[in-house]
Amino acid sequence: MSTNKKNAKRNHRILIVDDHPMMRQGLAQLIAVEPDLEVSGEAENGYQAIEMVQKGHPDLVLVDISLPGKSGL
């Protein structure tokens, strides 16, 4: 492995889960200004979130606890 790859900073991937689009957009904007963070995806319900976690393997999931259909808990 080259020295550049060892020293390269890895972005932490974050999945945002909220049923309110404005909340998701606001959180995504806040995350976007951080140099070591990136939004890996957005989901509007628990079922979408589970699917996205299985496919994308984010480092962190921000979840609204009151989601329609499947609770964020």
Coordinates of N, CA and C in Angstrom, one line a residue:
M1 N 0.9 -1.2 0.0 CA 0.0 0.0 0.0 C 0.9 1.2 0.0
S2 N 0.6 2.2 -0.8 CA 1.4 3.4 -0.9 C 1.2 4.3 0.3
T3 N 2.2 5.2 0.5 CA 2.1 6.1 1.7 C 0.9 7.0 1.6
N4 N 0.6 7.4 0.4 CA -0.6 8.3 0.2 C -1.9 7.7 0.7
K5 N -2.0 6.4 0.4 CA -3.3 5.7 0.8 C -3.3 5.6 2.3
K6 N -2.2 5.3 2.9 CA -2.1 5.2 4.4 C -2.5 6.5 5.1
N7 N -2.0 7.6 4.5 CA -2.2 8.9 5.1 C -3.6 9.6 4.7
A8 N -4.2 9.0 3.7 CA -5.5 9.6 3.2 C -6.5 9.5 4.3
K9 N -7.2 10.6 4.5 CA -8.3 10.6 5.5 C -9.6 9.9 4.9
R10 N -10.2 9.0 5.6 CA -11.4 8.4 5.1 C -12.6 9.1 5.6
N11 N -13.5 9.4 4.7 CA -14.8 10.0 5.1 C -15.7 9.0 5.8
H12 N -16.3 9.5 6.9 CA -17.3 8.7 7.6 C -18.6 8.9 6.9
R13 N -19.2 7.7 6.5 CA -20.5 7.7 5.7 C -21.7 7.7 6.7
I14 N -22.6 8.6 6.4 CA -23.8 8.7 7.3 C -25.1 8.6 6.5
L15 N -26.0 7.8 7.0 CA -27.3 7.6 6.5 C -28.3 8.4 7.3
I16 N -29.1 9.2 6.7 CA -30.1 10.0 7.4 C -31.5 9.4 7.2
V17 N -32.2 9.1 8.3 CA -33.5 8.5 8.2 C -34.5 9.4 8.9
D18 N -35.4 10.0 8.2 CA -36.4 10.9 8.7 C -37.6 11.0 7.7
D19 N -38.8 11.1 8.2 CA -39.9 11.1 7.3 C -40.2 12.6 6.8
H20 N -39.5 13.5 7.3 CA -39.7 14.9 6.9 C -38.5 15.3 6.0
P21 N -38.8 15.6 4.7 CA -37.8 16.0 3.8 C -37.0 17.2 4.2
M22 N -37.6 18.2 4.8 CA -36.9 19.4 5.2 C -35.8 19.0 6.3
M23 N -36.1 18.1 7.1 CA -35.2 17.7 8.2 C -34.0 17.0 7.6
R24 N -34.3 16.1 6.6 CA -33.2 15.3 6.0 C -32.3 16.3 5.2
Q25 N -32.9 17.2 4.5 CA -32.1 18.2 3.7 C -31.2 19.1 4.7
G26 N -31.8 19.5 5.8 CA -31.0 20.3 6.7 C -29.9 19.6 7.3
L27 N -30.1 18.3 7.7 CA -29.0 17.5 8.3 C -28.0 17.3 7.2
A28 N -28.4 17.0 6.0 CA -27.4 16.7 4.9 C -26.6 18.0 4.6
Q29 N -27.1 19.2 4.7 CA -26.4 20.4 4.5 C -25.3 20.6 5.6
L30 N -25.7 20.3 6.8 CA -24.8 20.4 8.0 C -23.7 19.4 7.8
I31 N -24.0 18.2 7.4 CA -22.9 17.2 7.3 C -22.0 17.5 6.1
A32 N -22.5 18.1 5.0 CA -21.8 18.4 3.8 C -20.6 19.3 4.1
V33 N -20.7 20.2 5.1 CA -19.7 21.2 5.3 C -18.5 20.6 6.2
E34 N -18.7 19.4 6.7 CA -17.7 18.8 7.5 C -16.7 18.0 6.5
P35 N -15.4 18.3 6.6 CA -14.5 17.6 5.6 C -14.4 16.1 5.8
D36 N -14.7 15.6 6.9 CA -14.5 14.1 7.1 C -15.8 13.3 7.1
L37 N -16.9 14.0 6.8 CA -18.2 13.4 6.8 C -18.8 13.4 5.4
E38 N -19.7 12.4 5.0 CA -20.4 12.5 3.8 C -21.8 11.7 4.0
V39 N -22.8 12.2 3.4 CA -24.1 11.5 3.4 C -24.1 10.4 2.4
S40 N -24.3 9.2 2.9 CA -24.3 8.0 2.1 C -25.6 7.7 1.5
G41 N -26.7 8.3 2.1 CA -28.0 8.2 1.6 C -29.1 8.7 2.6
E42 N -30.3 8.8 2.1 CA -31.4 9.3 2.8 C -32.6 8.3 2.7
A43 N -33.3 8.1 3.8 CA -34.4 7.2 3.8 C -35.6 7.9 4.5
E44 N -36.8 7.6 4.0 CA -38.0 8.3 4.7 C -38.7 7.4 5.6
N45 N -38.4 6.1 5.7 CA -39.0 5.2 6.6 C -38.1 4.1 7.0
G46 N -38.5 3.3 8.0 CA -37.6 2.3 8.6 C -37.3 1.2 7.6
Y47 N -38.2 0.8 6.8 CA -38.0 -0.3 5.8 C -36.9 0.1 4.8
Q48 N -37.0 1.4 4.3 CA -36.0 1.9 3.4 C -34.6 1.9 4.1
A49 N -34.6 2.3 5.3 CA -33.4 2.4 6.1 C -32.7 1.1 6.2
I50 N -33.5 0.1 6.6 CA -32.9 -1.3 6.7 C -32.3 -1.8 5.4
E51 N -33.0 -1.6 4.3 CA -32.4 -2.0 3.0 C -31.1 -1.2 2.7
M52 N -31.1 0.1 3.0 CA -29.9 0.9 2.7 C -28.7 0.6 3.5
V53 N -29.0 0.2 4.8 CA -27.9 -0.2 5.7 C -27.3 -1.5 5.2
Q54 N -28.2 -2.5 4.8 CA -27.7 -3.8 4.3 C -26.9 -3.6 3.0
K55 N -27.3 -2.7 2.1 CA -26.5 -2.5 0.8 C -25.3 -1.6 1.0
G56 N -25.5 -0.5 1.8 CA -24.4 0.5 1.8 C -23.5 0.5 2.9
H57 N -23.8 -0.2 4.0 CA -22.9 -0.3 5.2 C -22.4 1.1 5.7
P58 N -23.3 2.0 6.0 CA -22.8 3.3 6.5 C -22.1 3.2 7.9
D59 N -21.3 4.2 8.2 CA -20.6 4.2 9.5 C -21.6 4.6 10.6
L60 N -22.5 5.4 10.3 CA -23.5 6.0 11.3 C -24.8 6.1 10.7
V61 N -25.9 5.9 11.4 CA -27.2 6.1 11.0 C -27.9 7.1 11.9
L62 N -28.4 8.2 11.4 CA -29.2 9.2 12.2 C -30.6 8.8 12.0
V63 N -31.4 8.5 13.0 CA -32.7 8.0 12.8 C -33.7 8.8 13.7
D64 N -34.8 9.2 13.1 CA -35.9 9.8 13.8 C -36.6 8.7 14.5
I65 N -36.9 8.8 15.7 CA -37.6 7.7 16.4 C -39.0 7.5 16.1
S66 N -39.7 8.5 15.6 CA -41.1 8.4 15.3 C -41.3 8.4 13.7
L67 N -41.2 7.2 13.2 CA -41.3 7.0 11.7 C -42.6 6.3 11.4
P68 N -43.2 6.5 10.3 CA -44.4 5.8 9.9 C -44.1 4.4 9.6
G69 N -45.0 3.5 10.0 CA -44.8 2.1 9.7 C -43.9 1.3 10.6
K70 N -42.7 1.6 10.6 CA -41.7 0.9 11.5 C -41.0 2.0 12.3
S71 N -41.0 1.8 13.6 CA -40.4 2.8 14.5 C -38.9 2.9 14.3
G72 N -38.4 4.1 14.6 CA -37.0 4.3 14.5 C -36.2 3.6 15.7
L73 N -36.9 3.2 16.7 CA -36.3 2.5 17.8 C -35.9 1.1 17.4

